PDB file of C-alpha atoms and ligand atoms in Angstrom:
ATOM      1  CA  UNK A   1       0.000   0.000   0.000  1.00  0.00           C
ATOM      2  CA  UNK A   2       1.213   3.473  -0.786  1.00  0.00           C
ATOM      3  CA  UNK A   3       1.750   5.655   2.248  1.00  0.00           C
ATOM      4  CA  UNK A   4       2.787   9.292   2.138  1.00  0.00           C
ATOM      5  CA  UNK A   5       6.020   9.717   4.041  1.00  0.00           C
ATOM      6  CA  UNK A   6       5.221  12.006   6.971  1.00  0.00           C
ATOM      7  CA  UNK A   7       8.853  13.216   6.945  1.00  0.00           C
ATOM      8  CA  UNK A   8       8.334  15.066   3.678  1.00  0.00           C
ATOM      9  CA  UNK A   9       5.186  16.861   4.867  1.00  0.00           C
ATOM     10  CA  UNK A  10       5.507  20.629   5.095  1.00  0.00           C
ATOM     11  CA  UNK A  11       4.231  22.854   7.860  1.00  0.00           C
ATOM     12  CA  UNK A  12       0.700  22.856   6.369  1.00  0.00           C
ATOM     13  CA  UNK A  13       0.595  19.055   6.087  1.00  0.00           C
ATOM     14  CA  UNK A  14       1.724  18.603   9.644  1.00  0.00           C
ATOM     15  CA  UNK A  15      -0.809  21.111  10.977  1.00  0.00           C
ATOM     16  CA  UNK A  16      -3.651  19.439   9.057  1.00  0.00           C
ATOM     17  CA  UNK A  17      -2.811  15.897  10.196  1.00  0.00           C
ATOM     18  CA  UNK A  18      -2.483  17.064  13.804  1.00  0.00           C
ATOM     19  CA  UNK A  19      -5.650  19.141  13.623  1.00  0.00           C
ATOM     20  CA  UNK A  20      -7.763  16.377  12.109  1.00  0.00           C
ATOM     21  CA  UNK A  21      -6.641  14.019  14.880  1.00  0.00           C
ATOM     22  CA  UNK A  22      -8.053  16.219  17.674  1.00  0.00           C
ATOM     23  CA  UNK A  23     -11.367  15.316  19.363  1.00  0.00           C
ATOM     24  CA  UNK A  24     -12.680  18.687  18.115  1.00  0.00           C
ATOM     25  CA  UNK A  25     -11.061  18.832  14.701  1.00  0.00           C
ATOM     26  CA  UNK A  26      -9.362  22.190  14.112  1.00  0.00           C
ATOM     27  CA  UNK A  27      -7.012  23.776  11.563  1.00  0.00           C
ATOM     28  CA  UNK A  28      -5.222  27.092  12.296  1.00  0.00           C
ATOM     29  CA  UNK A  29      -6.691  30.059  10.403  1.00  0.00           C
ATOM     30  CA  UNK A  30      -3.362  31.096   8.895  1.00  0.00           C
ATOM     31  CA  UNK A  31      -3.705  28.256   6.338  1.00  0.00           C
ATOM     32  CA  UNK A  32      -6.654  29.958   4.623  1.00  0.00           C
ATOM     33  CA  UNK A  33      -4.277  32.139   2.647  1.00  0.00           C
ATOM     34  CA  UNK A  34      -3.073  30.217  -0.372  1.00  0.00           C
ATOM     35  CA  UNK A  35      -3.414  32.126  -3.661  1.00  0.00           C
ATOM     36  CA  UNK A  36      -7.142  31.411  -4.003  1.00  0.00           C
ATOM     37  CA  UNK A  37      -7.765  32.043  -0.308  1.00  0.00           C
ATOM     38  CA  UNK A  38      -6.037  35.429  -0.497  1.00  0.00           C
ATOM     39  CA  UNK A  39      -8.180  36.357  -3.514  1.00  0.00           C
ATOM     40  CA  UNK A  40     -11.337  35.335  -1.666  1.00  0.00           C
ATOM     41  CA  UNK A  41     -10.278  37.348   1.384  1.00  0.00           C
ATOM     42  CA  UNK A  42      -9.805  40.407  -0.863  1.00  0.00           C
ATOM     43  CA  UNK A  43     -13.364  39.841  -2.057  1.00  0.00           C
ATOM     44  CA  UNK A  44     -14.589  39.577   1.553  1.00  0.00           C
ATOM     45  CA  UNK A  45     -13.095  42.984   2.353  1.00  0.00           C
ATOM     46  CA  UNK A  46     -15.352  44.526  -0.312  1.00  0.00           C
ATOM     47  CA  UNK A  47     -18.598  42.878   0.889  1.00  0.00           C
ATOM     48  CA  UNK A  48     -21.321  45.157   2.273  1.00  0.00           C
ATOM     49  CA  UNK A  49     -21.634  42.857   5.322  1.00  0.00           C
ATOM     50  CA  UNK A  50     -17.901  42.921   6.121  1.00  0.00           C
ATOM     51  CA  UNK A  51     -17.528  46.342   7.796  1.00  0.00           C
ATOM     52  CA  UNK A  52     -13.947  46.085   9.245  1.00  0.00           C
ATOM     53  CA  UNK A  53     -11.868  46.968   6.185  1.00  0.00           C
ATOM     54  CA  UNK A  54     -13.780  50.018   5.026  1.00  0.00           C
ATOM     55  CA  UNK A  55     -14.318  51.291   8.577  1.00  0.00           C
ATOM     56  CA  UNK A  56     -10.630  51.039   9.454  1.00  0.00           C
ATOM     57  CA  UNK A  57      -9.653  52.675   6.151  1.00  0.00           C
ATOM     58  CA  UNK A  58     -11.987  55.598   6.895  1.00  0.00           C
ATOM     59  CA  UNK A  59     -10.518  55.933  10.403  1.00  0.00           C
ATOM     60  CA  UNK A  60      -6.985  56.142   8.974  1.00  0.00           C
ATOM     61  CA  UNK A  61      -8.168  58.827   6.554  1.00  0.00           C
ATOM     62  CA  UNK A  62     -10.148  60.864   9.099  1.00  0.00           C
ATOM     63  CA  UNK A  63      -7.395  60.762  11.746  1.00  0.00           C
ATOM     64  CA  UNK A  64      -4.377  61.390   9.504  1.00  0.00           C
ATOM     65  CA  UNK A  65      -3.639  64.621  11.396  1.00  0.00           C
ATOM     66  CA  UNK A  66      -3.885  62.949  14.811  1.00  0.00           C
ATOM     67  CA  UNK A  67      -1.690  60.083  13.564  1.00  0.00           C
ATOM     68  CA  UNK A  68       0.949  62.605  12.460  1.00  0.00           C
ATOM     69  CA  UNK A  69       0.982  63.995  16.008  1.00  0.00           C
ATOM     70  CA  UNK A  70       0.751  60.741  17.970  1.00  0.00           C
ATOM     71  CA  UNK A  71       2.063  57.854  15.873  1.00  0.00           C
ATOM     72  CA  UNK A  72       5.595  59.140  15.266  1.00  0.00           C
ATOM     73  CA  UNK A  73       6.081  61.702  12.478  1.00  0.00           C
ATOM     74  CA  UNK A  74       8.985  60.982  10.129  1.00  0.00           C
ATOM     75  CA  UNK A  75       9.669  57.534  11.582  1.00  0.00           C
ATOM     76  CA  UNK A  76      10.401  54.228   9.904  1.00  0.00           C
ATOM     77  CA  UNK A  77       7.130  52.292   9.588  1.00  0.00           C
ATOM     78  CA  UNK A  78       7.243  48.552  10.327  1.00  0.00           C
ATOM     79  CA  UNK A  79       4.178  46.604   9.206  1.00  0.00           C
ATOM     80  CA  UNK A  80       3.398  43.166  10.614  1.00  0.00           C
ATOM     81  CA  UNK A  81       2.091  41.533   7.402  1.00  0.00           C
ATOM     82  CA  UNK A  82       2.713  42.300   3.727  1.00  0.00           C
ATOM     83  CA  UNK A  83       0.528  45.409   3.763  1.00  0.00           C
ATOM     84  CA  UNK A  84      -2.688  46.467   2.110  1.00  0.00           C
ATOM     85  CA  UNK A  85      -2.698  48.565  -1.051  1.00  0.00           C
ATOM     86  CA  UNK A  86      -5.060  51.116   0.527  1.00  0.00           C
ATOM     87  CA  UNK A  87      -4.334  51.151   4.273  1.00  0.00           C
ATOM     88  CA  UNK A  88      -0.532  51.217   4.198  1.00  0.00           C
ATOM     89  CA  UNK A  89      -0.253  54.350   1.980  1.00  0.00           C
ATOM     90  CA  UNK A  90      -2.662  56.191   4.285  1.00  0.00           C
ATOM     91  CA  UNK A  91      -0.473  55.670   7.357  1.00  0.00           C
ATOM     92  CA  UNK A  92       2.792  56.084   5.412  1.00  0.00           C
ATOM     93  CA  UNK A  93       1.659  59.492   4.185  1.00  0.00           C
ATOM     94  CA  UNK A  94       0.085  60.524   7.482  1.00  0.00           C
ATOM     95  CA  UNK A  95       3.360  60.060   9.372  1.00  0.00           C
ATOM     96  CA  UNK A  96       5.601  60.917   6.378  1.00  0.00           C
ATOM     97  CA  UNK A  97       7.633  57.756   6.855  1.00  0.00           C
ATOM     98  CA  UNK A  98      10.910  57.839   4.896  1.00  0.00           C
ATOM     99  CA  UNK A  99      11.294  54.058   5.215  1.00  0.00           C
ATOM    100  CA  UNK A 100       8.783  51.213   5.119  1.00  0.00           C
ATOM    101  CA  UNK A 101       9.570  47.725   6.432  1.00  0.00           C
ATOM    102  CA  UNK A 102       6.881  45.108   5.694  1.00  0.00           C
ATOM    103  CA  UNK A 103       7.359  41.747   7.436  1.00  0.00           C
ATOM    104  CA  UNK A 104       5.709  38.672   5.958  1.00  0.00           C
ATOM    105  CA  UNK A 105       6.155  34.925   5.887  1.00  0.00           C
ATOM    106  CA  UNK A 106       5.422  34.691   2.164  1.00  0.00           C
ATOM    107  CA  UNK A 107       8.366  36.062   0.182  1.00  0.00           C
ATOM    108  CA  UNK A 108       6.435  36.042  -3.077  1.00  0.00           C
ATOM    109  CA  UNK A 109       3.518  38.048  -1.724  1.00  0.00           C
ATOM    110  CA  UNK A 110       5.866  40.388   0.125  1.00  0.00           C
ATOM    111  CA  UNK A 111       7.984  41.233  -2.920  1.00  0.00           C
ATOM    112  CA  UNK A 112       4.921  41.845  -5.095  1.00  0.00           C
ATOM    113  CA  UNK A 113       3.374  44.298  -2.671  1.00  0.00           C
ATOM    114  CA  UNK A 114       6.727  45.947  -1.901  1.00  0.00           C
ATOM    115  CA  UNK A 115       7.329  46.508  -5.622  1.00  0.00           C
ATOM    116  CA  UNK A 116       3.840  47.987  -6.067  1.00  0.00           C
ATOM    117  CA  UNK A 117       4.407  50.358  -3.161  1.00  0.00           C
ATOM    118  CA  UNK A 118       7.839  51.448  -4.418  1.00  0.00           C
ATOM    119  CA  UNK A 119       6.280  52.315  -7.760  1.00  0.00           C
ATOM    120  CA  UNK A 120       3.593  54.523  -6.210  1.00  0.00           C
ATOM    121  CA  UNK A 121       5.919  56.114  -3.622  1.00  0.00           C
ATOM    122  CA  UNK A 122       9.339  56.335  -5.275  1.00  0.00           C
ATOM    123  CA  UNK A 123      10.797  58.452  -2.469  1.00  0.00           C
ATOM    124  CA  UNK A 124       9.969  55.902   0.257  1.00  0.00           C
ATOM    125  CA  UNK A 125      12.703  53.381   0.946  1.00  0.00           C
ATOM    126  CA  UNK A 126      11.107  49.904   1.051  1.00  0.00           C
ATOM    127  CA  UNK A 127      12.966  47.169   2.926  1.00  0.00           C
ATOM    128  CA  UNK A 128      10.911  43.943   2.973  1.00  0.00           C
ATOM    129  CA  UNK A 129      11.781  41.366   5.656  1.00  0.00           C
ATOM    130  CA  UNK A 130      10.839  37.726   5.026  1.00  0.00           C
ATOM    131  CA  UNK A 131      10.032  36.130   8.358  1.00  0.00           C
ATOM    132  CA  UNK A 132       7.417  34.845  10.772  1.00  0.00           C
ATOM    133  CA  UNK A 133       6.525  37.636  13.198  1.00  0.00           C
ATOM    134  CA  UNK A 134       4.858  35.096  15.512  1.00  0.00           C
ATOM    135  CA  UNK A 135       8.338  33.607  16.077  1.00  0.00           C
ATOM    136  CA  UNK A 136      11.440  35.449  17.255  1.00  0.00           C
ATOM    137  CA  UNK A 137      12.571  37.992  14.719  1.00  0.00           C
ATOM    138  CA  UNK A 138      15.302  40.610  14.637  1.00  0.00           C
ATOM    139  CA  UNK A 139      15.126  43.680  12.419  1.00  0.00           C
ATOM    140  CA  UNK A 140      18.105  45.458  10.861  1.00  0.00           C
ATOM    141  CA  UNK A 141      19.199  48.511  12.853  1.00  0.00           C
ATOM    142  CA  UNK A 142      17.407  51.771  12.141  1.00  0.00           C
ATOM    143  CA  UNK A 143      18.256  55.193  13.445  1.00  0.00           C
ATOM    144  CA  UNK A 144      15.545  56.574  15.701  1.00  0.00           C
ATOM    145  CA  UNK A 145      12.462  54.996  17.242  1.00  0.00           C
ATOM    146  CA  UNK A 146      10.070  52.873  15.159  1.00  0.00           C
ATOM    147  CA  UNK A 147       6.346  52.834  14.515  1.00  0.00           C
ATOM    148  CA  UNK A 148       4.598  49.473  14.091  1.00  0.00           C
ATOM    149  CA  UNK A 149       1.391  48.862  12.150  1.00  0.00           C
ATOM    150  CA  UNK A 150      -0.896  45.868  12.740  1.00  0.00           C
ATOM    151  CA  UNK A 151      -4.180  46.581  10.953  1.00  0.00           C
ATOM    152  CA  UNK A 152      -7.252  44.539  10.070  1.00  0.00           C
ATOM    153  CA  UNK A 153      -7.903  43.102  13.536  1.00  0.00           C
ATOM    154  CA  UNK A 154      -5.529  40.280  12.697  1.00  0.00           C
ATOM    155  CA  UNK A 155      -4.881  40.224  16.457  1.00  0.00           C
ATOM    156  CA  UNK A 156      -8.404  38.732  16.710  1.00  0.00           C
ATOM    157  CA  UNK A 157      -7.138  35.426  15.322  1.00  0.00           C
ATOM    158  CA  UNK A 158      -5.094  34.903  18.485  1.00  0.00           C
ATOM    159  CA  UNK A 159      -6.421  33.757  21.848  1.00  0.00           C
ATOM    160  CA  UNK A 160      -5.917  36.165  24.755  1.00  0.00           C
ATOM    161  CA  UNK A 161      -2.714  34.543  25.951  1.00  0.00           C
ATOM    162  CA  UNK A 162      -1.225  34.245  22.449  1.00  0.00           C
ATOM    163  CA  UNK A 163      -2.307  37.827  21.650  1.00  0.00           C
ATOM    164  CA  UNK A 164      -0.533  39.134  24.753  1.00  0.00           C
ATOM    165  CA  UNK A 165       2.630  37.205  23.883  1.00  0.00           C
ATOM    166  CA  UNK A 166       2.545  38.479  20.303  1.00  0.00           C
ATOM    167  CA  UNK A 167       2.067  42.133  21.294  1.00  0.00           C
ATOM    168  CA  UNK A 168       4.837  41.786  23.861  1.00  0.00           C
ATOM    169  CA  UNK A 169       7.150  40.475  21.148  1.00  0.00           C
ATOM    170  CA  UNK A 170       6.188  43.407  18.873  1.00  0.00           C
ATOM    171  CA  UNK A 171       7.325  45.700  21.644  1.00  0.00           C
ATOM    172  CA  UNK A 172      10.644  43.862  21.852  1.00  0.00           C
ATOM    173  CA  UNK A 173      11.076  43.914  18.056  1.00  0.00           C
ATOM    174  CA  UNK A 174      10.256  47.646  17.772  1.00  0.00           C
ATOM    175  CA  UNK A 175      12.385  48.707  20.726  1.00  0.00           C
ATOM    176  CA  UNK A 176      12.608  51.830  22.867  1.00  0.00           C
ATOM    177  CA  UNK A 177      10.032  54.584  22.543  1.00  0.00           C
ATOM    178  CA  UNK A 178       8.089  52.702  19.850  1.00  0.00           C
ATOM    179  CA  UNK A 179       4.501  53.359  18.793  1.00  0.00           C
ATOM    180  CA  UNK A 180       2.012  50.761  17.613  1.00  0.00           C
ATOM    181  CA  UNK A 181      -0.963  51.598  15.390  1.00  0.00           C
ATOM    182  CA  UNK A 182      -3.342  48.674  15.717  1.00  0.00           C
ATOM    183  CA  UNK A 183      -6.842  47.991  14.410  1.00  0.00           C
ATOM    184  CA  UNK A 184      -9.089  45.971  16.717  1.00  0.00           C
ATOM    185  CA  UNK A 185     -12.635  44.887  15.929  1.00  0.00           C
ATOM    186  CA  UNK A 186     -15.282  45.790  18.496  1.00  0.00           C
ATOM    187  CA  UNK A 187     -17.760  43.543  20.313  1.00  0.00           C
ATOM    188  CA  UNK A 188     -21.179  44.231  18.881  1.00  0.00           C
ATOM    189  CA  UNK A 189     -24.640  42.859  18.199  1.00  0.00           C
ATOM    190  CA  UNK A 190     -24.113  39.125  17.493  1.00  0.00           C
ATOM    191  CA  UNK A 191     -26.467  39.277  14.498  1.00  0.00           C
ATOM    192  CA  UNK A 192     -24.241  41.850  12.797  1.00  0.00           C
ATOM    193  CA  UNK A 193     -21.177  39.747  13.556  1.00  0.00           C
ATOM    194  CA  UNK A 194     -22.698  36.546  12.250  1.00  0.00           C
ATOM    195  CA  UNK A 195     -23.763  38.297   9.025  1.00  0.00           C
ATOM    196  CA  UNK A 196     -20.259  39.710   8.579  1.00  0.00           C
ATOM    197  CA  UNK A 197     -18.907  36.151   8.735  1.00  0.00           C
ATOM    198  CA  UNK A 198     -21.703  34.554   6.699  1.00  0.00           C
ATOM    199  CA  UNK A 199     -22.494  36.941   3.840  1.00  0.00           C
ATOM    200  CA  UNK A 200     -25.466  36.632   1.509  1.00  0.00           C
ATOM    201  CA  UNK A 201     -23.297  35.994  -1.567  1.00  0.00           C
ATOM    202  CA  UNK A 202     -21.461  33.088   0.047  1.00  0.00           C
ATOM    203  CA  UNK A 203     -17.972  34.552  -0.366  1.00  0.00           C
ATOM    204  CA  UNK A 204     -17.018  33.768   3.247  1.00  0.00           C
ATOM    205  CA  UNK A 205     -18.419  30.256   2.788  1.00  0.00           C
ATOM    206  CA  UNK A 206     -16.208  29.819  -0.296  1.00  0.00           C
ATOM    207  CA  UNK A 207     -13.228  31.189   1.689  1.00  0.00           C
ATOM    208  CA  UNK A 208     -13.809  28.643   4.466  1.00  0.00           C
ATOM    209  CA  UNK A 209     -14.448  25.710   2.075  1.00  0.00           C
ATOM    210  CA  UNK A 210     -11.323  26.612   0.057  1.00  0.00           C
ATOM    211  CA  UNK A 211      -9.318  25.167   2.942  1.00  0.00           C
ATOM    212  CA  UNK A 212     -10.712  21.722   2.055  1.00  0.00           C
ATOM    213  CA  UNK A 213      -9.864  22.232  -1.624  1.00  0.00           C
ATOM    214  CA  UNK A 214      -6.364  23.231  -0.543  1.00  0.00           C
ATOM    215  CA  UNK A 215      -6.024  20.035   1.509  1.00  0.00           C
ATOM    216  CA  UNK A 216      -7.203  17.940  -1.448  1.00  0.00           C
ATOM    217  CA  UNK A 217      -4.843  19.728  -3.825  1.00  0.00           C
ATOM    218  CA  UNK A 218      -1.690  19.976  -1.745  1.00  0.00           C
ATOM    219  CA  UNK A 219      -1.940  16.965   0.537  1.00  0.00           C
ATOM    220  CA  UNK A 220      -3.536  14.381  -1.719  1.00  0.00           C
ATOM    221  CA  UNK A 221      -6.835  14.656   0.159  1.00  0.00           C
ATOM    222  CA  UNK A 222     -10.018  12.833  -0.827  1.00  0.00           C
ATOM    223  CA  UNK A 223     -12.450  15.085   1.041  1.00  0.00           C
ATOM    224  CA  UNK A 224     -15.919  15.469  -0.505  1.00  0.00           C
ATOM    225  CA  UNK A 225     -16.086  19.253  -0.240  1.00  0.00           C
ATOM    226  CA  UNK A 226     -19.792  19.251  -1.204  1.00  0.00           C
ATOM    227  CA  UNK A 227     -20.558  17.303   1.965  1.00  0.00           C
ATOM    228  CA  UNK A 228     -19.512  20.317   4.104  1.00  0.00           C
ATOM    229  CA  UNK A 229     -21.306  23.530   5.026  1.00  0.00           C
ATOM    230  CA  UNK A 230     -19.957  26.847   6.264  1.00  0.00           C
ATOM    231  CA  UNK A 231     -20.943  27.907   9.792  1.00  0.00           C
ATOM    232  CA  UNK A 232     -20.193  31.143  11.675  1.00  0.00           C
ATOM    233  CA  UNK A 233     -21.215  31.286  15.337  1.00  0.00           C
ATOM    234  CA  UNK A 234     -20.771  33.968  17.970  1.00  0.00           C
ATOM    235  CA  UNK A 235     -19.536  32.642  21.329  1.00  0.00           C
ATOM    236  CA  UNK A 236     -20.484  35.302  23.858  1.00  0.00           C
ATOM    237  CA  UNK A 237     -18.621  33.870  26.858  1.00  0.00           C
ATOM    238  CA  UNK A 238     -15.375  33.787  24.897  1.00  0.00           C
ATOM    239  CA  UNK A 239     -16.017  37.006  22.974  1.00  0.00           C
ATOM    240  CA  UNK A 240     -15.297  35.471  19.617  1.00  0.00           C
ATOM    241  CA  UNK A 241     -16.770  34.496  16.270  1.00  0.00           C
ATOM    242  CA  UNK A 242     -15.973  30.911  15.387  1.00  0.00           C
ATOM    243  CA  UNK A 243     -15.924  29.568  11.853  1.00  0.00           C
ATOM    244  CA  UNK A 244     -16.518  25.874  11.319  1.00  0.00           C
ATOM    245  CA  UNK A 245     -16.883  23.426   8.444  1.00  0.00           C
ATOM    246  CA  UNK A 246     -19.867  21.212   9.248  1.00  0.00           C
ATOM    247  CA  UNK A 247     -20.063  17.669   7.856  1.00  0.00           C
ATOM    248  CA  UNK A 248     -23.602  17.037   6.670  1.00  0.00           C
ATOM    249  CA  UNK A 249     -23.216  13.225   6.482  1.00  0.00           C
ATOM    250  CA  UNK A 250     -21.092  10.451   7.950  1.00  0.00           C
ATOM    251  CA  UNK A 251     -17.919  10.132   5.911  1.00  0.00           C
ATOM    252  CA  UNK A 252     -14.383   8.863   5.689  1.00  0.00           C
ATOM    253  CA  UNK A 253     -11.531  10.412   3.730  1.00  0.00           C
ATOM    254  CA  UNK A 254      -7.771  10.293   3.403  1.00  0.00           C
ATOM    255  CA  UNK A 255      -5.209  13.037   3.785  1.00  0.00           C
ATOM    256  CA  UNK A 256      -1.532  12.383   3.080  1.00  0.00           C
ATOM    257  CA  UNK A 257      -2.164   8.654   3.322  1.00  0.00           C
ATOM    258  CA  UNK A 258      -3.931   8.878   6.675  1.00  0.00           C
ATOM    259  CA  UNK A 259      -7.574   7.890   7.125  1.00  0.00           C
ATOM    260  CA  UNK A 260     -10.080  10.074   8.977  1.00  0.00           C
ATOM    261  CA  UNK A 261     -13.779   9.750   9.635  1.00  0.00           C
ATOM    262  CA  UNK A 262     -16.437  12.262  10.609  1.00  0.00           C
ATOM    263  CA  UNK A 263     -20.016  11.954  11.784  1.00  0.00           C
ATOM    264  CA  UNK A 264     -22.879  13.988  10.338  1.00  0.00           C
ATOM    265  CA  UNK A 265     -23.051  17.182  12.426  1.00  0.00           C
ATOM    266  CA  UNK A 266     -19.380  17.057  13.452  1.00  0.00           C
ATOM    267  CA  UNK A 267     -17.267  20.110  12.555  1.00  0.00           C
ATOM    268  CA  UNK A 268     -13.746  21.212  11.745  1.00  0.00           C
ATOM    269  CA  UNK A 269     -13.045  24.444  13.645  1.00  0.00           C
ATOM    270  CA  UNK A 270     -11.215  26.754  11.221  1.00  0.00           C
ATOM    271  CA  UNK A 271     -11.070  30.231  12.785  1.00  0.00           C
ATOM    272  CA  UNK A 272     -11.501  32.294  15.910  1.00  0.00           C
ATOM    273  CA  UNK A 273     -11.984  36.022  15.552  1.00  0.00           C
ATOM    274  CA  UNK A 274     -11.913  37.684  18.979  1.00  0.00           C
ATOM    275  CA  UNK A 275     -13.690  41.009  19.496  1.00  0.00           C
ATOM    276  CA  UNK A 276     -12.798  43.583  22.155  1.00  0.00           C
ATOM    277  CA  UNK A 277     -14.703  46.410  23.770  1.00  0.00           C
ATOM    278  CA  UNK A 278     -12.555  49.593  23.859  1.00  0.00           C
ATOM    279  CA  UNK A 279     -11.886  48.900  27.571  1.00  0.00           C
ATOM    280  CA  UNK A 280     -10.869  45.290  26.870  1.00  0.00           C
ATOM    281  CA  UNK A 281      -8.544  46.541  24.106  1.00  0.00           C
ATOM    282  CA  UNK A 282      -6.837  48.912  26.546  1.00  0.00           C
ATOM    283  CA  UNK A 283      -6.473  46.075  29.051  1.00  0.00           C
ATOM    284  CA  UNK A 284      -4.868  44.002  26.306  1.00  0.00           C
ATOM    285  CA  UNK A 285      -2.406  46.856  25.677  1.00  0.00           C
ATOM    286  CA  UNK A 286      -1.401  47.129  29.343  1.00  0.00           C
ATOM    287  CA  UNK A 287      -1.212  43.345  29.772  1.00  0.00           C
ATOM    288  CA  UNK A 288       1.359  43.238  26.972  1.00  0.00           C
ATOM    289  CA  UNK A 289       3.500  46.145  28.156  1.00  0.00           C
ATOM    290  CA  UNK A 290       2.018  48.960  26.042  1.00  0.00           C
ATOM    291  CA  UNK A 291       0.529  52.271  27.141  1.00  0.00           C
ATOM    292  CA  UNK A 292      -2.692  53.245  25.326  1.00  0.00           C
ATOM    293  CA  UNK A 293      -2.260  56.713  23.763  1.00  0.00           C
ATOM    294  CA  UNK A 294      -5.292  57.179  21.541  1.00  0.00           C
ATOM    295  CA  UNK A 295      -8.443  55.411  20.432  1.00  0.00           C
ATOM    296  CA  UNK A 296     -10.804  56.315  17.597  1.00  0.00           C
ATOM    297  CA  UNK A 297     -13.954  54.664  16.417  1.00  0.00           C
ATOM    298  CA  UNK A 298     -16.689  55.261  13.835  1.00  0.00           C
ATOM    299  CA  UNK A 299     -20.151  56.653  14.696  1.00  0.00           C
ATOM    300  CA  UNK A 300     -21.563  53.116  15.032  1.00  0.00           C
ATOM    301  CA  UNK A 301     -18.670  51.870  17.212  1.00  0.00           C
ATOM    302  CA  UNK A 302     -17.994  49.134  14.694  1.00  0.00           C
ATOM    303  CA  UNK A 303     -14.216  49.145  14.710  1.00  0.00           C
ATOM    304  CA  UNK A 304     -11.396  50.606  16.819  1.00  0.00           C
ATOM    305  CA  UNK A 305      -8.140  52.200  15.734  1.00  0.00           C
ATOM    306  CA  UNK A 306      -5.638  52.437  18.601  1.00  0.00           C
ATOM    307  CA  UNK A 307      -2.250  54.067  19.082  1.00  0.00           C
ATOM    308  CA  UNK A 308      -0.108  52.591  21.830  1.00  0.00           C
ATOM    309  CA  UNK A 309       3.262  53.690  23.193  1.00  0.00           C
ATOM    310  CA  UNK A 310       6.089  51.422  24.367  1.00  0.00           C
TER     311      UNK A 310
HETATM  312  C1  AVJ B   1      -8.085  38.781   8.520  1.00  0.00           C
HETATM  313  C2  AVJ B   1      -8.335  37.542  10.517  1.00  0.00           C
HETATM  314  C3  AVJ B   1      -8.961  39.811  10.465  1.00  0.00           C
HETATM  315  O1  AVJ B   1     -11.165  37.607  11.384  1.00  0.00           O
HETATM  316  O2  AVJ B   1     -12.251  39.133  10.313  1.00  0.00           O
HETATM  317  C4  AVJ B   1     -12.771  37.400   7.399  1.00  0.00           C
HETATM  318  C5  AVJ B   1     -10.475  36.958   8.498  1.00  0.00           C
HETATM  319  N1  AVJ B   1     -12.479  35.478   8.292  1.00  0.00           N
HETATM  320  N2  AVJ B   1     -13.895  36.691   7.246  1.00  0.00           N
HETATM  321  C6  AVJ B   1     -11.337  38.320  10.399  1.00  0.00           C
HETATM  322  C7  AVJ B   1     -11.871  36.635   8.072  1.00  0.00           C
HETATM  323  C8  AVJ B   1     -13.714  35.529   7.785  1.00  0.00           C
HETATM  324  C9  AVJ B   1     -10.342  38.246   9.233  1.00  0.00           C
HETATM  325  N3  AVJ B   1      -8.944  38.572   9.696  1.00  0.00           N
END
């Protein structure tokens, strides 16, 4: 019988085999973002139901003057992630950053977006760093204090303990007198949250189900994707939206030579997206060694833009 050699499995393969072996099956959310997944996420950010992207973008625009005063004018800007074509330029211009340092795990994605930015802002020095900012990471030396940028409520994908550890490590990476501009999604009416994560056009469903296609494609999976449904549920006690893939029949399948079975009604947990009240966000700052400096929100209190000081 042909068995896939577990030794040759990459990070993704290992995470999937481990995750499918848990009593509550679970796969970390960072594996959504293959090429197709990244395209689908782009589409999500333009959905009427998905308020975070446009709300945060508006906040960056409206508070450009405040950012210039509070977020470190003329400093090197370090972004945790490859950067968004609309949000990054807004902060870069607001603080008149001479140098931009995007950090991302995907070299391909990073170089594409760095090249695009260089073209639009020829006077900004762009120094991409390929690396995993959830692991230990050292930046080249820069003169003067740094400003970090962590938009999109990406922090919401981390549990409270992991979020605190991550923000603490950002502080260590950025060094003395740093600032952090961070977007954090707000706790709100569960119906609004569930709609934002289960849109009428089914784009978020396609984004979630793409993970199964990715497993089939990259890990020789035999999963019947049609036998799964997208679910988004708000968990009030934990303050998070959970995304799941729900099996609608009993089934067995193989991944990388290993056999798995699922019962009808059983799920694979694919994402947590934690939400914070403004007070909880400030507690998160202090718990990870940052001092909250400023907080702005939209008229509906949908999304929070924070500036913290080291
Ligand atoms: C990119 C992690 C911030 O949690 O809102 C969007 C990802 N998942 N729709 C989020 C996502 C479903 C998004 N983050």
